[in-house]
């Protein structure tokens, strides 16, 4: 403890603690609040700051490991009857403290927001929590090795830039942005990643001291190489998997049924609002029996799919899924004879079905502006989408007349 306090007092990095706590909380609270009441998204929201904290931790570790100790600290440590690894542990602990504490505070705040309602899926929160911890430990170990290989002048920049580029090079999920119910953190794989990170940090304690490595014990060098390889393998191994459809689901009944994951119980009121708006739709539109959140149904291509994503808690996403399901049922005749009806519409560049879907989406969402931006649209598609959205702002009777006429025209012209 004495060596740790000496290392903390002598490190200028200690002044970063409160700014890092502030940064962590800012990154959490500047997000949308859709994650409140959802364990998976709560854990992911608290883990998101590690995207930046990991870069800073790698830089701080590289800078610390490349520095010579202050004379008074070196004299104190030399007088202590302890081997080098224990003495070096204090500086490593300082770096970990400065980055784990802000992360733990942020996760505690997220936990306090969701815990009162205690929804299903706490195991998801635990997985994302441990993922963030493993990210910071690996970043610290990586930075420590960089600091011993590169001079003080360049070590900090190489550590930060290296950790920033590693996820791109390995195409790995060191950090995630969302924690939807359809995705499941693999606790075993994340625990393995956490263990490997701890072993890398332990091996770093045996590295010879100095601004650069000039003489390496063969055993310590071999341990570092093996741990770096193990860390790269663990980091490259996916730890977030798609879930299999559950044996039970939460379904909200109305003119149709909207089915959700048990962990998405928070969205039942949203589903009720969407279904309530379907009650007043013109009778020419046919309702599906059920509409599913993504991951709940097994599709023809042997994957788990659904009709809409709730990755960001958007009512527009649910409205879009219901609108497309209604469109599929309404224009089912267009699918006969190998989708000849739809092919005929494509040949004529008739985007009437798209206009109906965008009108229906906006109406089911309750009006307002879409929570997304369209891209890659042709001129005719963009025009049809704009027509449908504008129609949703008119009187209900005018909307119903337009929708009925448009649907009947498409069915008679292309799908009869």
Coordinates of C-alpha atoms in Angstrom, one line a residue:
X1 CA 0.0 0.0 0.0
X2 CA 2.9 2.4 0.8
X3 CA 4.4 1.9 -2.7
X4 CA 1.0 2.4 -4.3
X5 CA 0.4 5.7 -2.5
X6 CA 3.9 6.9 -3.4
X7 CA 3.3 6.0 -7.0
X8 CA -0.1 7.7 -7.0
X9 CA 1.2 10.9 -5.3
X10 CA 4.2 11.1 -7.7
X11 CA 2.1 10.5 -10.9
X12 CA 0.6 13.7 -12.6
X13 CA -2.0 11.4 -14.1
X14 CA -3.9 11.6 -10.8
X15 CA -5.2 14.9 -11.9
X16 CA -7.1 13.2 -14.7
X17 CA -9.4 11.3 -12.4
X18 CA -12.2 13.9 -12.0
X19 CA -12.1 14.9 -15.7
X20 CA -12.3 11.2 -16.7
X21 CA -15.3 10.7 -14.4
X22 CA -17.0 13.8 -16.0
X23 CA -16.2 12.5 -19.5
X24 CA -17.7 9.1 -18.7
X25 CA -20.9 10.6 -17.3
X26 CA -21.2 13.0 -20.2
X27 CA -20.9 10.2 -22.8
X28 CA -23.7 8.3 -20.9
X29 CA -26.2 11.2 -20.4
X30 CA -25.8 12.7 -23.9
X31 CA -27.3 9.5 -25.3
X32 CA -31.0 9.0 -25.8
X33 CA -32.7 7.7 -22.7
X34 CA -34.2 4.6 -24.5
X35 CA -31.9 2.4 -22.5
X36 CA -33.7 3.2 -19.2
X37 CA -35.4 0.1 -18.0
X38 CA -33.6 -2.3 -20.3
X39 CA -30.8 -4.3 -18.8
X40 CA -29.0 -5.1 -22.0
X41 CA -29.0 -1.5 -23.3
X42 CA -28.2 -0.2 -19.8
X43 CA -25.0 -2.3 -19.6
X44 CA -24.1 -1.3 -23.2
X45 CA -24.7 2.4 -22.4
X46 CA -22.4 2.2 -19.3
X47 CA -19.8 0.4 -21.4
X48 CA -19.8 2.8 -24.4
X49 CA -17.3 5.2 -22.7
X50 CA -14.6 2.5 -22.8
X51 CA -14.4 3.4 -26.5
X52 CA -12.5 6.5 -25.4
X53 CA -11.3 5.5 -22.0
X54 CA -9.5 2.5 -23.6
X55 CA -7.6 4.8 -25.9
X56 CA -6.6 7.1 -23.0
X57 CA -5.7 4.1 -20.8
X58 CA -3.4 2.7 -23.5
X59 CA -1.7 6.1 -23.8
X60 CA -1.4 6.6 -20.1
X61 CA 0.0 3.1 -19.6
X62 CA 2.6 3.6 -22.4
X63 CA 3.6 7.0 -20.9
X64 CA 3.9 5.6 -17.4
X65 CA 5.8 2.4 -18.3
X66 CA 8.4 4.4 -20.4
X67 CA 9.2 6.8 -17.6
X68 CA 12.0 6.5 -15.1
X69 CA 10.9 6.6 -11.5
X70 CA 11.4 9.7 -9.4
X71 CA 14.6 9.4 -7.3
X72 CA 12.7 9.4 -4.0
X73 CA 10.3 6.6 -5.1
X74 CA 13.2 4.6 -6.5
X75 CA 15.1 4.9 -3.2
X76 CA 12.1 3.9 -1.2
X77 CA 11.4 0.8 -3.3
X78 CA 15.0 -0.3 -3.4
X79 CA 14.9 -0.4 0.4
X80 CA 11.9 -2.7 0.5
X81 CA 12.5 -6.4 0.7
X82 CA 10.3 -7.3 -2.2
X83 CA 10.9 -8.6 -5.8
X84 CA 10.6 -6.4 -8.8
X85 CA 7.1 -7.5 -10.0
X86 CA 5.6 -6.4 -6.7
X87 CA 7.3 -3.1 -6.8
X88 CA 6.2 -2.5 -10.4
X89 CA 2.6 -3.4 -9.5
X90 CA 2.1 -0.1 -7.8
X91 CA 2.5 1.9 -11.0
X92 CA 0.3 -0.5 -13.0
X93 CA -2.4 -0.2 -10.2
X94 CA -2.3 3.6 -10.5
X95 CA -3.2 3.5 -14.2
X96 CA -5.9 0.9 -13.6
X97 CA -7.4 3.0 -10.8
X98 CA -7.6 6.1 -12.9
X99 CA -9.6 4.4 -15.6
X100 CA -11.6 1.7 -13.8
X101 CA -13.0 4.2 -11.2
X102 CA -14.7 6.4 -13.8
X103 CA -16.0 3.4 -15.6
X104 CA -17.4 1.8 -12.4
X105 CA -19.0 5.1 -11.4
X106 CA -20.6 5.4 -14.8
X107 CA -21.9 1.8 -14.6
X108 CA -23.2 2.4 -11.1
X109 CA -25.2 5.4 -12.3
X110 CA -26.6 3.3 -15.2
X111 CA -27.5 0.5 -12.8
X112 CA -29.3 2.9 -10.4
X113 CA -31.5 4.1 -13.2
X114 CA -32.7 0.7 -14.4
X115 CA -32.6 -1.3 -11.1
X116 CA -35.9 0.1 -9.6
X117 CA -38.0 -1.5 -12.4
X118 CA -35.7 -4.6 -12.4
X119 CA -36.7 -5.9 -15.9
X120 CA -35.8 -9.4 -17.2
X121 CA -32.3 -9.9 -18.6
X122 CA -29.9 -9.0 -15.9
X123 CA -27.4 -11.5 -17.3
X124 CA -27.1 -9.2 -20.3
X125 CA -26.1 -6.2 -18.1
X126 CA -23.5 -8.4 -16.4
X127 CA -22.0 -9.4 -19.8
X128 CA -21.6 -5.8 -21.1
X129 CA -20.3 -4.7 -17.7
X130 CA -17.5 -7.3 -17.8
X131 CA -16.8 -6.5 -21.5
X132 CA -16.0 -2.9 -20.5
X133 CA -13.7 -4.1 -17.7
X134 CA -11.8 -6.5 -20.0
X135 CA -11.5 -3.7 -22.6
X136 CA -9.8 -1.4 -20.1
X137 CA -7.5 -4.1 -18.8
X138 CA -6.4 -5.1 -22.3
X139 CA -5.8 -1.5 -23.2
X140 CA -3.6 -1.0 -20.2
X141 CA -1.6 -4.1 -20.9
X142 CA -1.1 -3.2 -24.5
X143 CA 0.0 0.3 -23.6
X144 CA 2.4 -1.0 -21.0
X145 CA 4.2 -3.1 -23.5
X146 CA 4.3 -0.3 -26.0
X147 CA 5.9 2.0 -23.4
X148 CA 8.7 -0.5 -22.9
X149 CA 9.3 -0.9 -26.6
X150 CA 9.1 2.8 -27.7
X151 CA 10.8 5.8 -26.4
X152 CA 9.0 8.2 -24.1
X153 CA 8.6 10.8 -26.9
X154 CA 6.6 8.5 -29.1
X155 CA 5.2 5.9 -26.7
X156 CA 2.1 7.8 -25.7
X157 CA 1.0 8.5 -29.3
X158 CA 1.8 4.9 -30.4
X159 CA -0.2 3.5 -27.5
X160 CA -3.3 5.6 -28.2
X161 CA -3.2 5.2 -32.0
X162 CA -2.4 1.5 -31.8
X163 CA -5.4 0.9 -29.5
X164 CA -7.6 3.0 -31.7
X165 CA -6.6 1.0 -34.8
X166 CA -6.7 -2.5 -33.3
X167 CA -10.6 -2.9 -33.4
X168 CA -10.5 -1.9 -37.1
X169 CA -7.7 -4.3 -37.9
X170 CA -9.1 -7.3 -36.0
X171 CA -12.8 -6.5 -36.8
X172 CA -13.6 -7.3 -33.2
X173 CA -16.2 -6.2 -30.6
X174 CA -13.9 -4.7 -28.0
X175 CA -16.8 -2.3 -27.4
X176 CA -20.4 -2.2 -28.5
X177 CA -22.9 0.7 -29.0
X178 CA -26.2 -1.0 -28.2
X179 CA -27.3 -4.1 -26.3
X180 CA -30.6 -5.2 -27.9
X181 CA -32.5 -8.2 -26.6
X182 CA -31.8 -10.2 -29.7
X183 CA -28.0 -10.1 -28.9
X184 CA -26.5 -12.0 -26.0
X185 CA -23.1 -11.4 -24.4
X186 CA -21.2 -14.7 -24.0
X187 CA -20.2 -14.6 -20.3
X188 CA -17.8 -17.5 -20.8
X189 CA -15.9 -15.9 -23.7
X190 CA -15.9 -12.5 -21.9
X191 CA -14.5 -14.1 -18.8
X192 CA -11.8 -15.7 -20.8
X193 CA -11.0 -12.3 -22.4
X194 CA -10.8 -10.8 -18.9
X195 CA -8.5 -13.6 -17.7
X196 CA -6.1 -13.2 -20.6
X197 CA -6.0 -9.5 -20.0
X198 CA -5.1 -10.1 -16.3
X199 CA -2.3 -12.5 -17.4
X200 CA -0.9 -10.0 -19.8
X201 CA -0.8 -7.4 -17.1
X202 CA 0.9 -9.9 -14.8
X203 CA 3.5 -10.7 -17.4
X204 CA 4.2 -7.0 -17.9
X205 CA 5.3 -6.7 -14.3
X206 CA 8.3 -8.9 -15.1
X207 CA 9.6 -6.7 -17.9
X208 CA 13.0 -5.1 -17.1
X209 CA 12.7 -1.4 -16.0
X210 CA 14.0 1.4 -18.2
X211 CA 12.9 4.0 -20.7
X212 CA 13.4 1.3 -23.4
X213 CA 14.0 -2.4 -23.1
X214 CA 17.7 -3.1 -23.5
X215 CA 18.0 -6.5 -21.8
X216 CA 15.1 -8.9 -21.5
X217 CA 15.0 -12.1 -19.4
X218 CA 14.2 -14.9 -22.0
X219 CA 11.4 -16.3 -19.8
X220 CA 9.8 -12.9 -19.3
X221 CA 10.1 -12.1 -23.0
X222 CA 8.5 -15.4 -24.0
X223 CA 5.7 -14.8 -21.5
X224 CA 5.0 -11.4 -23.0
X225 CA 4.9 -12.7 -26.5
X226 CA 2.6 -15.6 -25.5
X227 CA 0.3 -13.3 -23.6
X228 CA 0.2 -10.7 -26.5
X229 CA -0.8 -13.6 -28.9
X230 CA -3.4 -14.9 -26.4
X231 CA -4.8 -11.4 -26.0
X232 CA -5.0 -10.9 -29.8
X233 CA -6.8 -14.2 -30.1
X234 CA -9.2 -13.5 -27.3
X235 CA -9.9 -10.0 -28.6
X236 CA -10.5 -11.3 -32.1
X237 CA -13.0 -14.0 -30.9
X238 CA -16.6 -12.7 -31.0
X239 CA -18.2 -12.4 -27.6
X240 CA -21.6 -11.1 -28.6
X241 CA -23.9 -13.7 -30.3
X242 CA -27.3 -13.7 -31.8
X243 CA -29.8 -15.3 -29.5
X244 CA -32.1 -18.2 -30.4
X245 CA -35.8 -17.4 -30.3
X246 CA -37.2 -17.7 -26.8
X247 CA -39.6 -20.4 -25.6
X248 CA -41.9 -17.6 -24.5
X249 CA -42.5 -14.0 -25.7
X250 CA -44.5 -11.0 -24.7
X251 CA -47.4 -10.4 -27.2
X252 CA -49.6 -7.3 -27.2
X253 CA -53.0 -8.1 -28.8
X254 CA -55.2 -5.8 -30.9
X255 CA -56.3 -6.0 -34.5
X256 CA -53.0 -7.9 -34.8
X257 CA -50.4 -9.1 -32.3
X258 CA -47.1 -7.4 -31.7
X259 CA -44.6 -9.8 -30.1
X260 CA -41.6 -8.7 -28.2
X261 CA -38.7 -10.4 -26.3
X262 CA -39.4 -10.7 -22.6
X263 CA -36.6 -8.3 -22.0
X264 CA -38.5 -5.7 -24.1
X265 CA -41.4 -5.6 -21.7
X266 CA -40.8 -1.8 -21.5
X267 CA -42.1 -1.4 -25.1
X268 CA -45.6 -2.9 -24.4
X269 CA -47.1 0.5 -24.1
X270 CA -45.5 1.5 -27.5
X271 CA -47.0 -1.6 -29.1
X272 CA -50.4 -0.8 -27.6
X273 CA -50.3 2.7 -29.1
X274 CA -49.3 1.4 -32.6
X275 CA -52.1 -1.2 -32.5
X276 CA -54.6 1.4 -31.4
X277 CA -53.8 3.4 -34.5
X278 CA -54.4 0.4 -36.7
X279 CA -58.1 0.3 -35.6
X280 CA -59.0 3.2 -37.7
X281 CA -57.3 2.1 -40.9
X282 CA -59.4 1.7 -44.1
X283 CA -60.7 -1.8 -44.5
X284 CA -58.9 -2.3 -47.8
X285 CA -55.7 -2.8 -45.8
X286 CA -55.4 -6.4 -44.4
X287 CA -53.9 -6.9 -41.0
X288 CA -51.3 -9.6 -40.3
X289 CA -51.8 -12.1 -37.5
X290 CA -48.5 -11.3 -35.8
X291 CA -45.6 -8.9 -36.1
X292 CA -42.4 -9.8 -34.4
X293 CA -39.4 -8.0 -32.9
X294 CA -36.2 -9.1 -34.7
X295 CA -34.8 -12.4 -33.6
X296 CA -38.0 -14.0 -32.6
X297 CA -38.9 -16.1 -35.6
X298 CA -36.9 -18.6 -37.7
X299 CA -36.7 -17.6 -41.3
X300 CA -36.5 -19.5 -44.5
X301 CA -32.8 -18.8 -44.8
X302 CA -32.2 -20.5 -41.5
X303 CA -31.6 -17.4 -39.4
X304 CA -33.5 -15.8 -36.6
X305 CA -35.3 -12.7 -37.9
X306 CA -38.4 -10.6 -37.4
X307 CA -40.2 -7.5 -38.7
X308 CA -38.6 -4.6 -36.8
X309 CA -35.5 -3.7 -34.8
X310 CA -35.8 -1.9 -31.4
X311 CA -32.1 -1.3 -31.1
X312 CA -32.6 2.4 -30.3
X313 CA -36.2 2.2 -28.8
X314 CA -37.7 4.0 -31.8
X315 CA -41.5 4.0 -32.3
X316 CA -40.8 4.6 -36.0
X317 CA -38.9 1.3 -36.2
X318 CA -42.0 -0.6 -34.8
X319 CA -44.3 1.4 -37.0
X320 CA -42.2 0.6 -40.0
X321 CA -42.3 -3.1 -39.2
X322 CA -46.1 -3.2 -38.8
X323 CA -46.6 -1.1 -41.9
X324 CA -44.5 -3.5 -44.0
X325 CA -46.3 -6.5 -42.5
X326 CA -49.7 -4.9 -43.4
X327 CA -48.4 -4.1 -46.9
X328 CA -47.3 -7.7 -47.4
X329 CA -50.7 -9.0 -46.4
X330 CA -52.6 -6.4 -48.5
X331 CA -50.6 -7.0 -51.7
X332 CA -50.2 -10.7 -51.2
X333 CA -51.8 -11.3 -54.6
X334 CA -48.7 -9.6 -56.2
X335 CA -46.6 -12.5 -55.0
X336 CA -48.4 -15.1 -57.1
X337 CA -46.7 -16.5 -60.1
X338 CA -43.1 -15.8 -58.9
X339 CA -43.9 -12.2 -57.8
X340 CA -45.0 -11.1 -61.3
X341 CA -47.1 -8.3 -59.8
X342 CA -44.1 -6.7 -58.2
X343 CA -42.0 -7.2 -61.3
X344 CA -44.6 -5.5 -63.3
X345 CA -44.5 -2.5 -60.9
X346 CA -40.7 -2.4 -61.2
X347 CA -40.8 -2.4 -65.0
X348 CA -43.3 0.5 -64.9
X349 CA -41.3 2.3 -62.1
X350 CA -44.6 2.5 -60.2
X351 CA -43.7 3.2 -56.5
X352 CA -47.3 3.4 -55.2
X353 CA -46.8 0.6 -52.7
X354 CA -43.8 2.4 -51.3
X355 CA -46.0 5.6 -50.9
X356 CA -48.6 3.6 -49.1
X357 CA -46.0 2.1 -46.8
X358 CA -44.5 5.5 -45.9
X359 CA -47.9 6.9 -45.3
X360 CA -48.9 4.0 -43.1
X361 CA -45.6 4.2 -41.2
X362 CA -46.0 7.8 -40.3
X363 CA -49.6 7.3 -39.3
X364 CA -48.8 4.4 -37.0
X365 CA -45.9 6.3 -35.5
X366 CA -48.3 9.1 -34.5
X367 CA -47.0 11.7 -37.0
X368 CA -44.0 13.9 -36.7
X369 CA -40.7 13.6 -38.5
X370 CA -39.0 10.2 -39.1
X371 CA -36.1 9.3 -36.8
X372 CA -33.9 8.3 -39.8
X373 CA -32.6 9.6 -43.1
X374 CA -33.2 7.9 -46.4
X375 CA -30.2 7.2 -48.6
X376 CA -29.7 5.5 -52.0
X377 CA -33.2 6.3 -53.2
X378 CA -34.0 6.8 -56.9
X379 CA -35.9 9.9 -57.9
X380 CA -39.2 8.0 -58.3
X381 CA -38.8 6.3 -54.9
X382 CA -38.0 9.6 -53.1
X383 CA -41.0 11.2 -54.7
X384 CA -43.3 8.4 -53.6
X385 CA -42.0 8.5 -50.1
X386 CA -42.5 12.2 -49.9
X387 CA -46.1 11.8 -51.2
X388 CA -46.9 9.2 -48.6
X389 CA -45.5 11.3 -45.7
X390 CA -47.4 14.4 -46.8
X391 CA -50.6 12.5 -47.1
X392 CA -50.3 11.4 -43.4
X393 CA -50.6 15.1 -42.5
X394 CA -54.0 15.5 -44.1
X395 CA -57.5 14.7 -42.6
X396 CA -58.2 11.2 -41.8
X397 CA -61.1 10.9 -44.3
X398 CA -58.8 12.2 -47.1
X399 CA -56.1 9.8 -46.1
X400 CA -58.5 6.9 -46.2
X401 CA -59.8 7.8 -49.7
X402 CA -56.3 8.1 -51.1
X403 CA -55.1 4.8 -49.5
X404 CA -58.2 2.9 -50.7
X405 CA -57.9 4.2 -54.2
X406 CA -54.2 3.6 -54.4
X407 CA -54.4 0.0 -53.1
X408 CA -57.3 -0.9 -55.4
X409 CA -55.5 0.5 -58.4
X410 CA -52.3 -1.4 -57.7
X411 CA -54.2 -4.7 -57.1
X412 CA -56.3 -4.3 -60.3
X413 CA -53.5 -3.1 -62.6
X414 CA -50.6 -5.4 -61.5
X415 CA -51.9 -8.2 -59.2
X416 CA -55.3 -9.3 -60.6

